[in-house]
Coordinates of C-alpha atoms in Angstrom, one line a residue:
X1 CA -27.9 -25.1 20.8
X2 CA -24.3 -26.1 20.4
X3 CA -23.3 -27.6 17.2
X4 CA -22.1 -31.1 17.1
X5 CA -19.3 -30.4 14.6
X6 CA -16.9 -30.2 17.5
X7 CA -17.4 -33.8 18.5
X8 CA -17.5 -34.9 14.9
X9 CA -14.0 -33.1 14.5
X10 CA -12.5 -34.8 17.5
X11 CA -13.6 -38.1 16.3
X12 CA -11.9 -37.5 13.0
X13 CA -8.9 -36.0 14.5
X14 CA -8.4 -39.2 16.6
X15 CA -8.4 -40.9 13.4
X16 CA -5.9 -39.0 11.6
X17 CA -3.5 -39.1 14.6
X18 CA -4.0 -43.1 14.7
X19 CA -3.2 -43.5 11.0
X20 CA -0.8 -40.8 9.8
X21 CA 2.7 -39.5 10.5
X22 CA 2.6 -37.2 13.6
X23 CA 3.8 -34.2 12.0
X24 CA 1.4 -34.6 9.0
X25 CA -1.3 -35.4 11.5
X26 CA -0.7 -32.2 13.4
X27 CA -0.8 -30.3 10.3
X28 CA -3.8 -31.9 8.9
X29 CA -5.9 -31.5 12.2
X30 CA -4.9 -27.9 12.9
X31 CA -5.1 -26.3 9.6
X32 CA -8.1 -28.4 8.5
X33 CA -10.1 -27.5 11.6
X34 CA -9.3 -23.8 11.0
X35 CA -10.4 -24.1 7.5
X36 CA -13.5 -26.5 7.9
X37 CA -14.9 -26.0 11.1
X38 CA -17.9 -23.2 11.8
X39 CA -16.3 -20.1 12.9
X40 CA -18.0 -20.1 16.4
X41 CA -21.3 -20.2 18.5
X42 CA -22.7 -16.6 18.3
X43 CA -26.5 -17.2 18.9
X44 CA -27.6 -17.5 15.4
X45 CA -29.5 -16.4 13.1
X46 CA -28.2 -12.9 13.1
X47 CA -30.7 -10.4 13.5
X48 CA -29.1 -8.2 11.0
X49 CA -27.8 -8.3 7.6
X50 CA -24.3 -6.9 8.8
X51 CA -23.9 -7.7 12.3
X52 CA -21.1 -5.4 13.0
X53 CA -20.4 -6.2 16.6
X54 CA -18.9 -9.4 16.2
X55 CA -15.1 -9.3 16.5
X56 CA -14.3 -12.9 15.9
X57 CA -12.4 -15.3 18.0
X58 CA -8.7 -13.8 18.0
X59 CA -10.0 -12.2 21.4
X60 CA -12.2 -13.4 24.1
X61 CA -15.7 -12.1 23.4
X62 CA -19.2 -13.4 23.1
X63 CA -18.4 -16.4 20.8
X64 CA -16.7 -18.7 23.1
X65 CA -16.9 -22.1 21.6
X66 CA -14.6 -21.0 18.5
X67 CA -12.8 -23.2 16.1
X68 CA -9.3 -21.3 16.6
X69 CA -9.1 -23.2 20.3
X70 CA -10.7 -26.3 19.2
X71 CA -8.6 -27.1 16.3
X72 CA -5.4 -26.0 18.2
X73 CA -6.1 -28.0 21.4
X74 CA -7.1 -31.2 19.2
X75 CA -3.8 -30.9 17.3
X76 CA -1.8 -30.4 20.7
X77 CA -3.6 -33.2 22.5
X78 CA -3.1 -35.7 19.8
X79 CA 0.6 -34.7 19.5
X80 CA 1.2 -35.2 23.1
X81 CA -0.5 -38.6 23.3
X82 CA 1.5 -39.5 20.3
X83 CA 4.9 -38.1 21.3
X84 CA 4.9 -37.4 25.0
X85 CA 8.6 -37.5 25.2
X86 CA 8.9 -34.5 22.9
X87 CA 6.6 -32.3 24.9
X88 CA 8.3 -33.4 28.2
X89 CA 11.9 -32.7 26.6
X90 CA 10.9 -29.1 25.6
X91 CA 12.9 -26.5 27.2
X92 CA 11.3 -23.0 27.0
X93 CA 13.8 -20.1 26.3
X94 CA 13.6 -16.1 25.9
X95 CA 11.7 -16.4 22.6
X96 CA 8.6 -17.9 24.7
X97 CA 8.3 -15.4 27.2
X98 CA 6.2 -13.0 25.4
X99 CA 3.8 -15.6 24.2
X100 CA 3.6 -16.9 27.9
X101 CA 3.0 -13.7 29.2
X102 CA 0.3 -12.9 26.8
X103 CA -1.6 -16.2 27.6
X104 CA -1.6 -15.0 31.3
X105 CA -2.3 -11.4 30.9
X106 CA -6.1 -11.6 30.5
X107 CA -6.0 -13.2 33.8
X108 CA -3.7 -10.8 35.4
X109 CA -5.5 -7.6 33.7
X110 CA -9.0 -8.9 34.7
X111 CA -8.3 -9.5 38.4
X112 CA -6.6 -6.2 38.5
X113 CA -9.2 -4.2 36.9
X114 CA -12.6 -6.3 38.0
X115 CA -15.7 -6.5 35.8
X116 CA -14.0 -8.4 33.1
X117 CA -16.0 -9.8 30.2
X118 CA -15.5 -12.6 29.8
X119 CA -14.2 -13.7 33.1
X120 CA -10.5 -13.5 33.4
X121 CA -10.0 -17.2 34.0
X122 CA -11.9 -18.1 30.9
X123 CA -10.4 -15.2 28.9
X124 CA -7.0 -16.7 29.8
X125 CA -8.0 -20.2 28.8
X126 CA -9.3 -19.0 25.6
X127 CA -6.2 -16.9 24.6
X128 CA -4.0 -20.0 25.8
X129 CA -6.0 -22.3 23.5
X130 CA -6.1 -19.9 20.3
X131 CA -2.4 -18.3 20.7
X132 CA -0.5 -20.6 23.1
X133 CA -1.1 -24.2 21.8
X134 CA -0.1 -23.3 18.1
X135 CA 2.7 -21.7 19.4
X136 CA 3.7 -24.7 21.3
X137 CA 3.2 -26.8 18.7
X138 CA 5.6 -25.0 16.4
X139 CA 8.2 -24.9 19.2
X140 CA 7.9 -28.5 19.9
X141 CA 7.0 -30.5 16.7
X142 CA 8.6 -28.3 13.9
X143 CA 11.9 -27.5 15.4
X144 CA 14.2 -28.4 12.7
X145 CA 14.7 -27.3 9.2
X146 CA 13.3 -30.2 7.9
X147 CA 10.2 -30.0 10.2
X148 CA 9.9 -26.3 8.9
X149 CA 10.0 -27.2 5.5
X150 CA 7.2 -29.8 5.8
X151 CA 5.3 -27.0 7.6
X152 CA 5.7 -24.8 4.5
X153 CA 4.6 -27.7 2.3
X154 CA 1.5 -28.2 4.7
X155 CA 0.6 -24.7 4.2
X156 CA 1.0 -24.7 0.4
X157 CA -1.4 -27.8 0.2
X158 CA -3.8 -25.8 2.0
X159 CA -4.5 -24.3 -1.3
X160 CA -6.1 -27.3 -2.4
X161 CA -8.9 -26.8 0.2
X162 CA -9.5 -23.4 -0.9
X163 CA -9.9 -24.4 -4.7
X164 CA -13.5 -25.9 -4.7
X165 CA -14.5 -22.8 -2.3
X166 CA -13.0 -20.4 -5.0
X167 CA -14.8 -22.2 -7.9
X168 CA -18.1 -22.5 -6.2
X169 CA -18.1 -19.1 -4.4
X170 CA -16.5 -17.1 -7.0
X171 CA -19.4 -17.7 -9.3
X172 CA -22.2 -17.3 -7.1
X173 CA -21.1 -15.5 -3.9
X174 CA -20.7 -17.2 -0.5
X175 CA -23.2 -19.9 0.4
X176 CA -20.9 -22.9 1.9
X177 CA -21.2 -21.8 5.5
X178 CA -25.1 -21.1 5.2
X179 CA -25.7 -24.5 3.6
X180 CA -23.6 -26.7 6.1
X181 CA -23.6 -24.9 9.3
X182 CA -26.0 -22.0 9.2
X183 CA -25.9 -18.1 8.8
X184 CA -22.6 -16.6 8.0
X185 CA -22.3 -13.1 10.1
X186 CA -20.2 -11.4 7.5
X187 CA -21.5 -13.3 4.1
X188 CA -22.4 -9.8 2.3
X189 CA -19.6 -7.9 3.5
X190 CA -17.7 -7.1 0.5
X191 CA -18.7 -10.2 -1.4
X192 CA -19.2 -8.4 -4.8
X193 CA -15.8 -7.7 -6.2
X194 CA -14.4 -6.7 -9.4
X195 CA -15.1 -9.9 -11.3
X196 CA -17.9 -12.2 -9.7
X197 CA -17.6 -12.5 -6.0
X198 CA -15.1 -12.9 -3.3
X199 CA -15.2 -16.5 -1.6
X200 CA -15.4 -16.7 2.3
X201 CA -16.0 -20.5 2.9
X202 CA -15.7 -21.4 6.6
X203 CA -13.5 -18.3 7.4
X204 CA -14.8 -15.4 9.6
X205 CA -14.5 -12.8 6.8
X206 CA -13.7 -13.0 2.9
X207 CA -10.5 -11.0 4.0
X208 CA -9.2 -13.9 6.2
X209 CA -9.8 -16.2 3.1
X210 CA -7.8 -13.8 1.3
X211 CA -4.9 -13.7 3.4
X212 CA -5.0 -17.3 3.8
X213 CA -4.8 -18.0 0.3
X214 CA -1.9 -15.3 -0.3
X215 CA 0.2 -17.1 2.5
X216 CA -0.5 -20.5 0.7
X217 CA 0.8 -18.9 -2.3
X218 CA 4.0 -17.6 -0.8
X219 CA 4.5 -21.1 0.9
X220 CA 3.8 -23.0 -2.6
X221 CA 6.0 -20.5 -4.5
X222 CA 9.0 -21.5 -2.1
X223 CA 8.1 -25.3 -2.2
X224 CA 8.1 -25.0 -5.8
X225 CA 11.6 -23.2 -5.9
X226 CA 13.4 -24.9 -2.9
X227 CA 12.1 -28.6 -3.3
X228 CA 11.5 -28.5 -6.9
X229 CA 9.1 -31.2 -8.5
X230 CA 6.6 -30.5 -11.5
X231 CA 3.8 -31.1 -8.9
X232 CA 4.8 -28.5 -6.7
X233 CA 5.2 -26.1 -9.7
X234 CA 1.9 -26.7 -10.6
X235 CA 0.6 -26.2 -7.0
X236 CA 2.3 -23.1 -6.9
X237 CA 0.5 -21.8 -10.0
X238 CA -2.6 -22.8 -8.8
X239 CA -2.4 -21.2 -5.3
X240 CA -1.2 -18.0 -7.1
X241 CA -4.4 -18.3 -9.2
X242 CA -6.5 -18.8 -6.0
X243 CA -5.1 -15.7 -4.2
X244 CA -5.6 -13.6 -7.2
X245 CA -9.3 -15.0 -7.3
X246 CA -9.7 -13.9 -3.7
X247 CA -9.5 -10.3 -5.0
X248 CA -8.4 -9.2 -1.4
X249 CA -6.1 -6.3 -2.3
X250 CA -4.5 -6.0 0.9
X251 CA -3.7 -9.6 1.0
X252 CA -2.4 -9.4 -2.6
X253 CA -0.1 -6.7 -1.7
X254 CA 1.5 -8.4 1.4
X255 CA 1.6 -11.6 -0.7
X256 CA 3.6 -9.4 -3.2
X257 CA 5.9 -8.0 -0.5
X258 CA 6.6 -11.5 0.8
X259 CA 7.8 -13.0 -2.7
X260 CA 9.9 -9.8 -3.3
X261 CA 11.5 -10.4 0.0
X262 CA 12.4 -14.0 -0.9
X263 CA 13.4 -13.0 -4.4
X264 CA 15.8 -10.2 -3.2
X265 CA 17.1 -12.2 0.0
X266 CA 20.7 -12.4 0.2
X267 CA 21.4 -8.7 -0.9
X268 CA 22.9 -6.5 1.8
X269 CA 20.3 -3.7 1.6
X270 CA 17.3 -6.1 1.9
X271 CA 17.5 -6.8 5.9
X272 CA 18.3 -2.9 6.7
X273 CA 15.4 -1.8 4.5
X274 CA 13.1 -4.4 6.1
X275 CA 14.2 -2.9 9.4
X276 CA 13.4 0.8 8.4
X277 CA 9.9 -0.2 7.1
X278 CA 8.9 -2.2 9.9
X279 CA 10.2 0.8 12.2
X280 CA 8.3 3.3 10.2
X281 CA 5.0 1.3 10.0
X282 CA 5.5 0.5 14.0
X283 CA 5.9 4.4 14.6
X284 CA 2.7 5.3 12.4
X285 CA 0.9 2.6 14.5
X286 CA 1.7 4.1 17.6
X287 CA 0.8 7.5 16.5
X288 CA -2.6 6.1 15.7
X289 CA -3.2 4.4 18.7
X290 CA -2.1 7.2 20.7
X291 CA -4.5 9.7 19.0
X292 CA -1.6 12.1 18.5
X293 CA -1.9 12.4 14.9
X294 CA -5.0 14.6 14.0
X295 CA -5.8 12.3 11.2
X296 CA -9.4 13.6 10.4
X297 CA -8.2 17.0 10.5
X298 CA -5.4 16.4 8.2
X299 CA -7.6 14.5 5.9
X300 CA -10.4 17.1 5.8
X301 CA -8.7 20.2 5.8
X302 CA -5.4 20.1 4.1
X303 CA -4.6 19.4 0.4
X304 CA -2.7 16.6 1.0
X305 CA -5.3 15.1 2.8
X306 CA -7.6 15.4 0.2
X307 CA -5.3 14.0 -2.4
X308 CA -4.9 11.0 -0.4
X309 CA -8.7 10.7 0.1
X310 CA -9.2 11.1 -3.7
X311 CA -6.7 8.5 -4.8
X312 CA -8.1 5.9 -2.4
X313 CA -11.6 6.4 -3.8
X314 CA -10.4 6.5 -7.3
X315 CA -8.9 3.1 -7.0
X316 CA -12.1 1.6 -5.1
X317 CA -10.4 1.5 -1.8
X318 CA -12.5 3.8 0.2
X319 CA -13.2 0.9 2.9
X320 CA -9.6 1.5 3.9
X321 CA -10.3 5.0 5.1
X322 CA -13.6 4.0 6.6
X323 CA -11.8 1.4 9.0
X324 CA -9.6 4.2 10.1
X325 CA -12.6 6.3 10.9
X326 CA -14.1 3.7 13.0
X327 CA -10.9 3.4 14.9
X328 CA -11.0 7.0 15.5
X329 CA -14.7 6.9 16.6
X330 CA -14.2 4.1 19.1
X331 CA -11.0 5.5 20.6
X332 CA -13.1 8.7 21.3
X333 CA -15.2 6.6 24.0
X334 CA -12.4 4.9 25.6
X335 CA -11.9 5.5 29.2
X336 CA -9.8 2.8 30.5
X337 CA -5.9 2.7 31.1
X338 CA -4.3 2.6 27.9
X339 CA -1.6 0.4 29.2
X340 CA -3.8 -2.6 30.6
X341 CA -7.2 -1.7 28.9
X342 CA -10.7 -2.3 30.4
X343 CA -10.9 -6.2 30.0
X344 CA -13.9 -6.0 28.2
X345 CA -14.5 -7.2 24.9
X346 CA -17.4 -4.5 23.9
X347 CA -15.3 -1.5 25.3
X348 CA -16.4 0.4 22.2
X349 CA -20.2 -0.1 22.5
X350 CA -20.7 3.5 23.4
X351 CA -19.4 4.8 19.9
X352 CA -22.1 2.7 18.3
X353 CA -19.3 1.1 16.1
X354 CA -16.3 -0.9 16.8
X355 CA -12.6 -0.8 15.5
X356 CA -12.0 -2.9 12.5
X357 CA -8.3 -3.7 13.2
X358 CA -7.0 -6.3 15.8
X359 CA -4.6 -3.9 17.1
X360 CA -7.2 -1.2 18.4
X361 CA -9.5 -3.9 19.7
X362 CA -6.6 -5.7 21.7
X363 CA -5.4 -2.4 22.8
X364 CA -8.9 -1.3 24.2
X365 CA -9.5 -4.9 25.6
X366 CA -6.4 -5.8 27.3
X367 CA -4.0 -2.6 26.5
X368 CA -1.1 -1.5 24.9
X369 CA 0.9 -4.3 27.0
X370 CA -0.9 -7.0 25.4
X371 CA -0.2 -5.4 21.8
X372 CA 3.5 -5.3 22.5
X373 CA 3.4 -8.9 23.9
X374 CA 1.6 -10.2 20.9
X375 CA 2.8 -8.3 17.8
X376 CA 6.3 -7.5 19.5
X377 CA 6.6 -11.2 20.5
X378 CA 5.6 -12.8 17.1
X379 CA 7.5 -10.0 15.3
X380 CA 10.6 -10.7 17.2
X381 CA 10.5 -14.3 16.5
X382 CA 10.1 -13.5 12.7
X383 CA 12.8 -10.9 12.9
X384 CA 15.5 -13.2 15.0
X385 CA 15.0 -16.0 12.4
X386 CA 15.6 -13.3 9.3
X387 CA 18.8 -12.2 11.2
X388 CA 20.1 -15.9 11.5
X389 CA 19.3 -16.7 8.1
X390 CA 20.8 -13.2 6.5
X391 CA 23.7 -15.2 4.6
X392 CA 21.4 -18.1 3.6
X393 CA 20.2 -18.9 0.1
X394 CA 16.5 -18.3 0.4
X395 CA 15.6 -21.2 -2.3
X396 CA 17.4 -24.1 -0.4
X397 CA 15.3 -26.6 1.8
X398 CA 17.1 -25.8 4.7
X399 CA 16.2 -22.2 4.8
X400 CA 12.3 -23.0 5.4
X401 CA 12.5 -20.4 8.3
X402 CA 12.6 -17.5 5.7
X403 CA 9.1 -18.2 4.0
X404 CA 7.8 -18.8 7.5
X405 CA 9.0 -15.6 8.9
X406 CA 7.7 -13.8 6.0
X407 CA 4.2 -15.4 6.4
X408 CA 4.3 -14.5 10.2
X409 CA 5.0 -10.8 8.8
X410 CA 2.3 -11.0 6.5
X411 CA -0.1 -12.0 9.3
X412 CA 0.7 -9.3 11.5
X413 CA 0.5 -6.4 8.8
X414 CA -3.1 -7.8 8.0
X415 CA -4.1 -7.8 11.3
X416 CA -3.6 -4.0 11.8
X417 CA -6.8 -3.5 9.6
X418 CA -8.7 -6.5 10.2
X419 CA -10.2 -8.0 13.5
X420 CA -9.1 -11.7 12.9
X421 CA -5.6 -13.3 12.8
X422 CA -3.9 -15.8 10.4
X423 CA -3.5 -18.2 13.1
X424 CA -1.1 -20.6 11.1
X425 CA 1.4 -17.5 11.4
X426 CA 1.6 -18.3 15.1
X427 CA 2.4 -21.9 14.3
X428 CA 5.0 -20.5 12.0
X429 CA 6.3 -18.1 14.6
X430 CA 6.8 -21.0 17.1
X431 CA 8.7 -22.7 14.5
X432 CA 11.1 -20.1 13.3
X433 CA 11.5 -19.2 17.2
X434 CA 12.6 -22.7 17.7
X435 CA 16.1 -21.7 16.2
X436 CA 16.8 -19.7 19.3
X437 CA 16.8 -23.0 21.2
X438 CA 16.1 -26.4 19.9
X439 CA 14.0 -29.0 22.0
X440 CA 15.6 -32.1 23.3
X441 CA 15.8 -34.6 20.8
X442 CA 13.6 -37.7 21.2
X443 CA 13.1 -40.8 18.8
X444 CA 9.8 -39.7 17.7
X445 CA 11.8 -36.9 16.1
X446 CA 13.8 -39.2 14.1
X447 CA 12.1 -38.3 10.7
X448 CA 13.8 -34.8 10.8
X449 CA 17.4 -36.1 11.2
X450 CA 17.9 -36.2 7.3
X451 CA 20.5 -34.6 5.0
X452 CA 17.8 -32.0 4.3
X453 CA 18.1 -31.0 8.1
X454 CA 21.4 -29.5 7.9
X455 CA 20.9 -25.9 9.3
X456 CA 21.5 -23.0 7.0
X457 CA 24.2 -20.4 8.0
X458 CA 22.9 -18.6 11.0
X459 CA 20.0 -20.8 11.5

């Protein structure tokens, strides 16, 4: 039976849009929906303690009723009703092509290959709702520096929603989703941590909670430094504590990298070093996807491989190695075209396991073309924003695209080894891509025309 929560959420969203300022309403509905709605309809209860086959709503799969598109479409519908002139005045640019192509790709690939699961029309609609709608929200309604600063503050304030979850579930383990909505598929996956438990709340996985908390901490740190105010400083300290309490090592490393990027911004070596790092990471990922690198042989039969294995085990990060091994097992049964995939969400079923990274799941389902459109398109939006801001001062209100670009990179990095995606990063990517071509100004966008909206150098 379908949960009544989407209908309740739709009514609440309508009330928010009726009462709150437009952009605040967009953030409240979209971010709030992602944080508070149940994950998706999976035919619960789950027959096993660890239902490994669930891939989550980042890609079209068996959970068609998912909060990723419900929250996005509710926010887009409310924004379009409140401010139709802004949507009508939007003029797409080159930066929009990868996202537009990704929204249509499941339809094209499914019709070309046949036997798609879910069907090509449904799959394309789901992708459009999950990915295209937040991108459009960012492009249309968060297209100026002042609006981007508001978006950063919204992400920072989302840490307050994580606070009660961190306190309640950090002490006794995840239980809120089970209490309110029913069994959580990954309640027990990695819930016991170094100190107490890792919270999950209403997120798909504890790792998704962790990367969200880490992104909120980055946003809060920038807000405290750029926008000032004692309450923002307190929020930044609180958000950092919540992120640390998540005990998600990968998310914390990405948070530290993002904060280091902001702290070092303006030095000449930062952008080239970042470009080299991204290039090396992309090369390693390409080798992994192609199977050209004999990872298992190197790990098992060389001294260097054994040393790496022992190092990961000694710090309690054997799960990282396990995830790579599952990718390799799934890769061994893949029989489709590597460029277009097989258009079936469970293409890995014959392996008895599934990949644990979104990149591998996406490559098998919709091919390397899909990976290039999504990761390349979002990465290009973030990279172009960083280049435009290369001469800007990081801790200034008009440089809000900088922390947003950093959060986009955090989301992309996290998705390499996790099946989900930090969807606020799609909203952020659309917002920073707006610097390439600003939508036509409308009276409804007047709040952005403030002194704080003066573009930074290169923005």
